[in-house]
Amino acid sequence: MRYRKKIGAKEKLTTYNDIFIQKYKNYKGKWKNLFQNSNHIHLEIGCGRGKFITTLAQNNPHINYIAIEKLDGILLDCAKKIEEKDIKNIKIICADASELEEIFDHKELQRIYINFCDPWPKKRHSKRRLTYKGFLEIYTNLMSEDGEIHFKTDNKDLFEFSINECCDFGLRLKNIYLDLHKNEEISRNVVTTEYEEKFKGMGMNIYKLEAYSWNNNI
């Protein structure tokens, strides 16, 4: 889906002082100080308009959430949603996933969510996929030993690629679904994204996996 740039979105984002973090690299290793508590930090990479992250934050006030989105116009919609719902445990950043090591310190995160990212279908672009081994190395460095990566996609080829990358990298897998919403009981408890609701309504399969380190003795 082509994104239409919103004129003035970047400037409007700066008005959300308590939500939108402009100098985010200054908080590397200090995010808990910004939240003013010692709660765990969960990150969503590519938060879109914020349906997923705001729902999680409302359901889990004891967890700090950080959402990254590289498109400022879409992130502005997320900021509006956070303000309207008066959610205090989310901070948002306009950045690219390639900057993660400049934003977070070693073992600073407990969970990373990756939902419906660009599949980059051409083989020569595989290193850009957010589940490529290079990204997995970054994630595991930034997560605590009991950290987890939660990944969802509608793209079967990307899902198969992701399973192989996780296994080759040495991660363990659990809660693997080839059709997440097939079981109504499971589906009722799933926190969905905007895209997921759309795809679910079209009867498309949603694939999900959770990956974690061998050091995490679940």
PDB file of C-alpha atoms in Angstrom:
ATOM      1  CA  MET A   1       0.000   0.000   0.000  1.00  0.00           C
ATOM      2  CA  ARG A   2       1.451   3.359  -1.042  1.00  0.00           C
ATOM      3  CA  TYR A   3       1.859   5.906   1.721  1.00  0.00           C
ATOM      4  CA  ARG A   4       0.768   9.482   1.092  1.00  0.00           C
ATOM      5  CA  LYS A   5       3.023  11.891   2.943  1.00  0.00           C
ATOM      6  CA  LYS A   6       1.187  14.204   5.337  1.00  0.00           C
ATOM      7  CA  ILE A   7       2.370  17.777   5.063  1.00  0.00           C
ATOM      8  CA  GLY A   8       3.456  19.178   8.421  1.00  0.00           C
ATOM      9  CA  ALA A   9       3.254  15.816  10.218  1.00  0.00           C
ATOM     10  CA  LYS A  10       6.756  16.081  11.617  1.00  0.00           C
ATOM     11  CA  GLU A  11       6.060  19.493  13.116  1.00  0.00           C
ATOM     12  CA  LYS A  12       2.740  18.370  14.564  1.00  0.00           C
ATOM     13  CA  LEU A  13       4.404  15.389  16.223  1.00  0.00           C
ATOM     14  CA  THR A  14       6.597  17.725  18.258  1.00  0.00           C
ATOM     15  CA  THR A  15       3.496  19.095  20.002  1.00  0.00           C
ATOM     16  CA  TYR A  16       3.015  15.705  21.709  1.00  0.00           C
ATOM     17  CA  ASN A  17       5.786  16.415  24.214  1.00  0.00           C
ATOM     18  CA  ASP A  18       5.005  13.624  26.693  1.00  0.00           C
ATOM     19  CA  ILE A  19       4.505  10.993  23.987  1.00  0.00           C
ATOM     20  CA  PHE A  20       6.836  11.719  21.076  1.00  0.00           C
ATOM     21  CA  ILE A  21      10.554  11.514  21.899  1.00  0.00           C
ATOM     22  CA  GLN A  22      12.650  13.649  19.547  1.00  0.00           C
ATOM     23  CA  LYS A  23      16.164  13.186  20.957  1.00  0.00           C
ATOM     24  CA  TYR A  24      15.689   9.469  21.438  1.00  0.00           C
ATOM     25  CA  LYS A  25      19.382   8.551  21.194  1.00  0.00           C
ATOM     26  CA  ASN A  26      19.986  10.494  24.415  1.00  0.00           C
ATOM     27  CA  TYR A  27      17.984   7.856  26.301  1.00  0.00           C
ATOM     28  CA  LYS A  28      20.077   4.841  25.366  1.00  0.00           C
ATOM     29  CA  GLY A  29      20.375   2.858  28.583  1.00  0.00           C
ATOM     30  CA  LYS A  30      18.147   5.371  30.377  1.00  0.00           C
ATOM     31  CA  TRP A  31      14.621   4.594  29.157  1.00  0.00           C
ATOM     32  CA  LYS A  32      13.428   3.490  32.583  1.00  0.00           C
ATOM     33  CA  ASN A  33      14.444   6.897  33.908  1.00  0.00           C
ATOM     34  CA  LEU A  34      12.214   8.512  31.302  1.00  0.00           C
ATOM     35  CA  PHE A  35       9.283   6.329  32.344  1.00  0.00           C
ATOM     36  CA  GLN A  36      10.198   7.015  35.980  1.00  0.00           C
ATOM     37  CA  ASN A  37       9.824   3.377  37.008  1.00  0.00           C
ATOM     38  CA  SER A  38      11.673   0.062  36.777  1.00  0.00           C
ATOM     39  CA  ASN A  39       9.037  -1.799  34.749  1.00  0.00           C
ATOM     40  CA  HIS A  40       9.979  -4.027  31.827  1.00  0.00           C
ATOM     41  CA  ILE A  41      10.235  -2.407  28.402  1.00  0.00           C
ATOM     42  CA  HIS A  42       8.552  -3.882  25.330  1.00  0.00           C
ATOM     43  CA  LEU A  43       9.268  -2.522  21.845  1.00  0.00           C
ATOM     44  CA  GLU A  44       7.136  -2.610  18.708  1.00  0.00           C
ATOM     45  CA  ILE A  45       9.020  -2.109  15.454  1.00  0.00           C
ATOM     46  CA  GLY A  46       6.726  -0.526  12.859  1.00  0.00           C
ATOM     47  CA  CYS A  47       3.730   0.423  15.004  1.00  0.00           C
ATOM     48  CA  GLY A  48       1.571   1.829  12.211  1.00  0.00           C
ATOM     49  CA  ARG A  49      -1.392   3.812  13.505  1.00  0.00           C
ATOM     50  CA  GLY A  50      -1.067   2.303  16.948  1.00  0.00           C
ATOM     51  CA  LYS A  51      -4.019  -0.059  17.421  1.00  0.00           C
ATOM     52  CA  PHE A  52      -1.793  -2.903  18.607  1.00  0.00           C
ATOM     53  CA  ILE A  53       0.497  -0.968  20.935  1.00  0.00           C
ATOM     54  CA  THR A  54      -2.245   1.106  22.545  1.00  0.00           C
ATOM     55  CA  THR A  55      -4.331  -1.983  23.269  1.00  0.00           C
ATOM     56  CA  LEU A  56      -1.348  -3.730  24.856  1.00  0.00           C
ATOM     57  CA  ALA A  57      -0.502  -0.680  26.952  1.00  0.00           C
ATOM     58  CA  GLN A  58      -4.055  -0.354  28.246  1.00  0.00           C
ATOM     59  CA  ASN A  59      -4.160  -4.062  29.097  1.00  0.00           C
ATOM     60  CA  ASN A  60      -0.737  -4.016  30.789  1.00  0.00           C
ATOM     61  CA  PRO A  61      -0.184  -0.770  32.734  1.00  0.00           C
ATOM     62  CA  HIS A  62       2.740  -2.425  34.553  1.00  0.00           C
ATOM     63  CA  ILE A  63       4.781  -2.590  31.323  1.00  0.00           C
ATOM     64  CA  ASN A  64       6.502   0.284  29.515  1.00  0.00           C
ATOM     65  CA  TYR A  65       5.994   0.341  25.747  1.00  0.00           C
ATOM     66  CA  ILE A  66       8.086   2.014  23.077  1.00  0.00           C
ATOM     67  CA  ALA A  67       6.850   2.160  19.492  1.00  0.00           C
ATOM     68  CA  ILE A  68       9.044   2.869  16.475  1.00  0.00           C
ATOM     69  CA  GLU A  69       7.677   3.955  13.098  1.00  0.00           C
ATOM     70  CA  LYS A  70       9.663   5.525  10.263  1.00  0.00           C
ATOM     71  CA  LEU A  71       6.690   7.257   8.582  1.00  0.00           C
ATOM     72  CA  ASP A  72       5.910  10.449  10.478  1.00  0.00           C
ATOM     73  CA  GLY A  73       2.374  10.848   9.117  1.00  0.00           C
ATOM     74  CA  ILE A  74       1.372   7.399  10.326  1.00  0.00           C
ATOM     75  CA  LEU A  75       3.138   7.961  13.652  1.00  0.00           C
ATOM     76  CA  LEU A  76       1.107  11.136  14.091  1.00  0.00           C
ATOM     77  CA  ASP A  77      -2.074   9.046  13.992  1.00  0.00           C
ATOM     78  CA  CYS A  78      -0.561   6.839  16.695  1.00  0.00           C
ATOM     79  CA  ALA A  79       0.240   9.874  18.853  1.00  0.00           C
ATOM     80  CA  LYS A  80      -3.342  11.116  18.547  1.00  0.00           C
ATOM     81  CA  LYS A  81      -4.655   7.712  19.592  1.00  0.00           C
ATOM     82  CA  ILE A  82      -2.396   7.615  22.647  1.00  0.00           C
ATOM     83  CA  GLU A  83      -3.483  11.092  23.724  1.00  0.00           C
ATOM     84  CA  GLU A  84      -7.184  10.391  23.162  1.00  0.00           C
ATOM     85  CA  LYS A  85      -6.975   7.240  25.284  1.00  0.00           C
ATOM     86  CA  ASP A  86      -4.831   9.040  27.892  1.00  0.00           C
ATOM     87  CA  ILE A  87      -2.245   6.242  27.965  1.00  0.00           C
ATOM     88  CA  LYS A  88       0.785   7.010  30.129  1.00  0.00           C
ATOM     89  CA  ASN A  89       3.009   3.972  29.519  1.00  0.00           C
ATOM     90  CA  ILE A  90       3.883   4.512  25.818  1.00  0.00           C
ATOM     91  CA  LYS A  91       6.617   6.555  24.173  1.00  0.00           C
ATOM     92  CA  ILE A  92       6.929   6.810  20.386  1.00  0.00           C
ATOM     93  CA  ILE A  93       9.929   7.381  18.126  1.00  0.00           C
ATOM     94  CA  CYS A  94      10.217   8.296  14.448  1.00  0.00           C
ATOM     95  CA  ALA A  95      13.145   6.112  13.436  1.00  0.00           C
ATOM     96  CA  ASP A  96      14.244   3.148  11.336  1.00  0.00           C
ATOM     97  CA  ALA A  97      15.008  -0.330  12.688  1.00  0.00           C
ATOM     98  CA  SER A  98      18.601   0.089  11.483  1.00  0.00           C
ATOM     99  CA  GLU A  99      19.097   2.595  14.336  1.00  0.00           C
ATOM    100  CA  LEU A 100      18.149   0.256  17.180  1.00  0.00           C
ATOM    101  CA  GLU A 101      21.655  -0.156  18.561  1.00  0.00           C
ATOM    102  CA  GLU A 102      21.940   3.625  18.819  1.00  0.00           C
ATOM    103  CA  ILE A 103      18.650   3.836  20.730  1.00  0.00           C
ATOM    104  CA  PHE A 104      18.797   0.943  23.206  1.00  0.00           C
ATOM    105  CA  ASP A 105      21.519  -0.508  25.385  1.00  0.00           C
ATOM    106  CA  HIS A 106      22.550  -4.123  25.920  1.00  0.00           C
ATOM    107  CA  LYS A 107      19.762  -6.088  27.662  1.00  0.00           C
ATOM    108  CA  GLU A 108      17.528  -3.016  27.973  1.00  0.00           C
ATOM    109  CA  LEU A 109      14.458  -4.668  26.382  1.00  0.00           C
ATOM    110  CA  GLN A 110      12.384  -7.653  27.462  1.00  0.00           C
ATOM    111  CA  ARG A 111      10.248  -8.178  24.353  1.00  0.00           C
ATOM    112  CA  ILE A 112      10.178  -7.096  20.710  1.00  0.00           C
ATOM    113  CA  TYR A 113       7.063  -7.166  18.521  1.00  0.00           C
ATOM    114  CA  ILE A 114       7.345  -7.252  14.726  1.00  0.00           C
ATOM    115  CA  ASN A 115       3.979  -7.133  12.979  1.00  0.00           C
ATOM    116  CA  PHE A 116       3.333  -7.281   9.236  1.00  0.00           C
ATOM    117  CA  CYS A 117       6.662  -5.842   8.168  1.00  0.00           C
ATOM    118  CA  ASP A 118       7.706  -5.368   4.545  1.00  0.00           C
ATOM    119  CA  PRO A 119       8.451  -8.874   3.149  1.00  0.00           C
ATOM    120  CA  TRP A 120      11.107  -7.617   0.709  1.00  0.00           C
ATOM    121  CA  PRO A 121      10.284 -10.538  -1.627  1.00  0.00           C
ATOM    122  CA  LYS A 122      13.325 -10.278  -3.912  1.00  0.00           C
ATOM    123  CA  LYS A 123      16.195 -12.507  -2.828  1.00  0.00           C
ATOM    124  CA  ARG A 124      18.751  -9.728  -3.202  1.00  0.00           C
ATOM    125  CA  HIS A 125      16.817  -7.714  -0.597  1.00  0.00           C
ATOM    126  CA  SER A 126      16.726 -10.470   2.047  1.00  0.00           C
ATOM    127  CA  LYS A 127      19.077  -8.552   4.369  1.00  0.00           C
ATOM    128  CA  ARG A 128      16.413  -5.865   4.710  1.00  0.00           C
ATOM    129  CA  ARG A 129      13.853  -8.276   6.169  1.00  0.00           C
ATOM    130  CA  LEU A 130      13.360  -7.605   9.869  1.00  0.00           C
ATOM    131  CA  THR A 131      13.806 -11.293  10.660  1.00  0.00           C
ATOM    132  CA  TYR A 132      17.122 -11.579   8.794  1.00  0.00           C
ATOM    133  CA  LYS A 133      19.945 -12.981  10.948  1.00  0.00           C
ATOM    134  CA  GLY A 134      21.640  -9.584  11.101  1.00  0.00           C
ATOM    135  CA  PHE A 135      18.567  -8.093  12.779  1.00  0.00           C
ATOM    136  CA  LEU A 136      18.155 -11.150  15.014  1.00  0.00           C
ATOM    137  CA  GLU A 137      21.680 -10.570  16.303  1.00  0.00           C
ATOM    138  CA  ILE A 138      20.777  -6.973  17.158  1.00  0.00           C
ATOM    139  CA  TYR A 139      17.546  -7.973  18.888  1.00  0.00           C
ATOM    140  CA  THR A 140      19.179 -10.639  21.054  1.00  0.00           C
ATOM    141  CA  ASN A 141      21.911  -8.216  22.072  1.00  0.00           C
ATOM    142  CA  LEU A 142      19.338  -5.632  23.171  1.00  0.00           C
ATOM    143  CA  MET A 143      17.079  -8.088  25.004  1.00  0.00           C
ATOM    144  CA  SER A 144      17.497  -9.603  28.443  1.00  0.00           C
ATOM    145  CA  GLU A 145      18.234 -13.325  28.671  1.00  0.00           C
ATOM    146  CA  ASP A 146      14.528 -14.054  29.169  1.00  0.00           C
ATOM    147  CA  GLY A 147      13.537 -11.822  26.245  1.00  0.00           C
ATOM    148  CA  GLU A 148      11.250 -12.832  23.403  1.00  0.00           C
ATOM    149  CA  ILE A 149      10.561 -11.835  19.806  1.00  0.00           C
ATOM    150  CA  HIS A 150       6.903 -11.995  18.726  1.00  0.00           C
ATOM    151  CA  PHE A 151       6.432 -11.993  14.958  1.00  0.00           C
ATOM    152  CA  LYS A 152       3.256 -11.903  12.836  1.00  0.00           C
ATOM    153  CA  THR A 153       2.796 -11.730   9.073  1.00  0.00           C
ATOM    154  CA  ASP A 154       0.331 -12.521   6.319  1.00  0.00           C
ATOM    155  CA  ASN A 155       3.170 -13.530   3.980  1.00  0.00           C
ATOM    156  CA  LYS A 156       3.840 -17.289   3.892  1.00  0.00           C
ATOM    157  CA  ASP A 157       7.226 -16.970   2.193  1.00  0.00           C
ATOM    158  CA  LEU A 158       8.426 -14.448   4.768  1.00  0.00           C
ATOM    159  CA  PHE A 159       7.182 -16.683   7.575  1.00  0.00           C
ATOM    160  CA  GLU A 160       9.075 -19.694   6.230  1.00  0.00           C
ATOM    161  CA  PHE A 161      12.178 -17.526   5.815  1.00  0.00           C
ATOM    162  CA  SER A 162      11.787 -16.270   9.395  1.00  0.00           C
ATOM    163  CA  ILE A 163      11.509 -19.767  10.866  1.00  0.00           C
ATOM    164  CA  ASN A 164      14.684 -20.825   9.091  1.00  0.00           C
ATOM    165  CA  GLU A 165      16.562 -17.668  10.098  1.00  0.00           C
ATOM    166  CA  CYS A 166      15.569 -18.066  13.752  1.00  0.00           C
ATOM    167  CA  CYS A 167      16.592 -21.722  13.816  1.00  0.00           C
ATOM    168  CA  ASP A 168      19.873 -21.113  11.973  1.00  0.00           C
ATOM    169  CA  PHE A 169      20.663 -18.295  14.393  1.00  0.00           C
ATOM    170  CA  GLY A 170      20.077 -20.622  17.330  1.00  0.00           C
ATOM    171  CA  LEU A 171      16.791 -19.305  18.686  1.00  0.00           C
ATOM    172  CA  ARG A 172      14.085 -21.570  20.077  1.00  0.00           C
ATOM    173  CA  LEU A 173      10.522 -21.282  18.801  1.00  0.00           C
ATOM    174  CA  LYS A 174       7.137 -21.649  20.481  1.00  0.00           C
ATOM    175  CA  ASN A 175       3.492 -20.789  19.783  1.00  0.00           C
ATOM    176  CA  ILE A 176       3.828 -21.279  16.033  1.00  0.00           C
ATOM    177  CA  TYR A 177       0.593 -20.683  14.115  1.00  0.00           C
ATOM    178  CA  LEU A 178      -0.062 -21.149  10.413  1.00  0.00           C
ATOM    179  CA  ASP A 179      -3.578 -19.737  10.794  1.00  0.00           C
ATOM    180  CA  LEU A 180      -3.715 -17.728  14.007  1.00  0.00           C
ATOM    181  CA  HIS A 181      -7.419 -16.911  13.831  1.00  0.00           C
ATOM    182  CA  LYS A 182      -8.639 -20.374  12.849  1.00  0.00           C
ATOM    183  CA  ASN A 183      -9.404 -21.226  16.469  1.00  0.00           C
ATOM    184  CA  GLU A 184     -12.088 -18.830  17.740  1.00  0.00           C
ATOM    185  CA  GLU A 185     -11.015 -19.163  21.374  1.00  0.00           C
ATOM    186  CA  ILE A 186      -7.417 -18.229  20.531  1.00  0.00           C
ATOM    187  CA  SER A 187      -8.546 -15.509  18.130  1.00  0.00           C
ATOM    188  CA  ARG A 188     -10.636 -13.775  20.810  1.00  0.00           C
ATOM    189  CA  ASN A 189      -7.530 -13.249  22.941  1.00  0.00           C
ATOM    190  CA  VAL A 190      -5.275 -11.963  20.157  1.00  0.00           C
ATOM    191  CA  VAL A 191      -4.350  -8.274  20.177  1.00  0.00           C
ATOM    192  CA  THR A 192      -4.584  -7.271  16.527  1.00  0.00           C
ATOM    193  CA  THR A 193      -3.164  -4.555  14.307  1.00  0.00           C
ATOM    194  CA  GLU A 194      -5.136  -2.526  11.760  1.00  0.00           C
ATOM    195  CA  TYR A 195      -3.736  -4.656   8.937  1.00  0.00           C
ATOM    196  CA  GLU A 196      -4.530  -7.854  10.801  1.00  0.00           C
ATOM    197  CA  GLU A 197      -8.176  -6.923  11.213  1.00  0.00           C
ATOM    198  CA  LYS A 198      -8.379  -6.212   7.493  1.00  0.00           C
ATOM    199  CA  PHE A 199      -6.666  -9.464   6.481  1.00  0.00           C
ATOM    200  CA  LYS A 200      -8.702 -11.470   8.983  1.00  0.00           C
ATOM    201  CA  GLY A 201     -11.891 -10.056   7.467  1.00  0.00           C
ATOM    202  CA  MET A 202     -10.705 -11.159   4.032  1.00  0.00           C
ATOM    203  CA  GLY A 203     -10.200 -14.706   5.299  1.00  0.00           C
ATOM    204  CA  MET A 204      -6.416 -14.578   4.885  1.00  0.00           C
ATOM    205  CA  ASN A 205      -4.130 -16.708   7.017  1.00  0.00           C
ATOM    206  CA  ILE A 206      -2.158 -14.922   9.704  1.00  0.00           C
ATOM    207  CA  TYR A 207       1.140 -16.548  10.649  1.00  0.00           C
ATOM    208  CA  LYS A 208       2.738 -16.127  14.057  1.00  0.00           C
ATOM    209  CA  LEU A 209       5.767 -17.319  15.980  1.00  0.00           C
ATOM    210  CA  GLU A 210       7.548 -16.478  19.210  1.00  0.00           C
ATOM    211  CA  ALA A 211      11.340 -16.816  19.388  1.00  0.00           C
ATOM    212  CA  TYR A 212      13.602 -16.845  22.419  1.00  0.00           C
ATOM    213  CA  SER A 213      17.141 -17.709  23.442  1.00  0.00           C
ATOM    214  CA  TRP A 214      18.276 -21.140  24.599  1.00  0.00           C
ATOM    215  CA  ASN A 215      19.274 -19.389  27.839  1.00  0.00           C
ATOM    216  CA  ASN A 216      15.594 -18.687  28.509  1.00  0.00           C
ATOM    217  CA  ASN A 217      14.480 -21.830  30.327  1.00  0.00           C
ATOM    218  CA  ILE A 218      10.717 -21.590  29.799  1.00  0.00           C
TER     219      ILE A 218
END
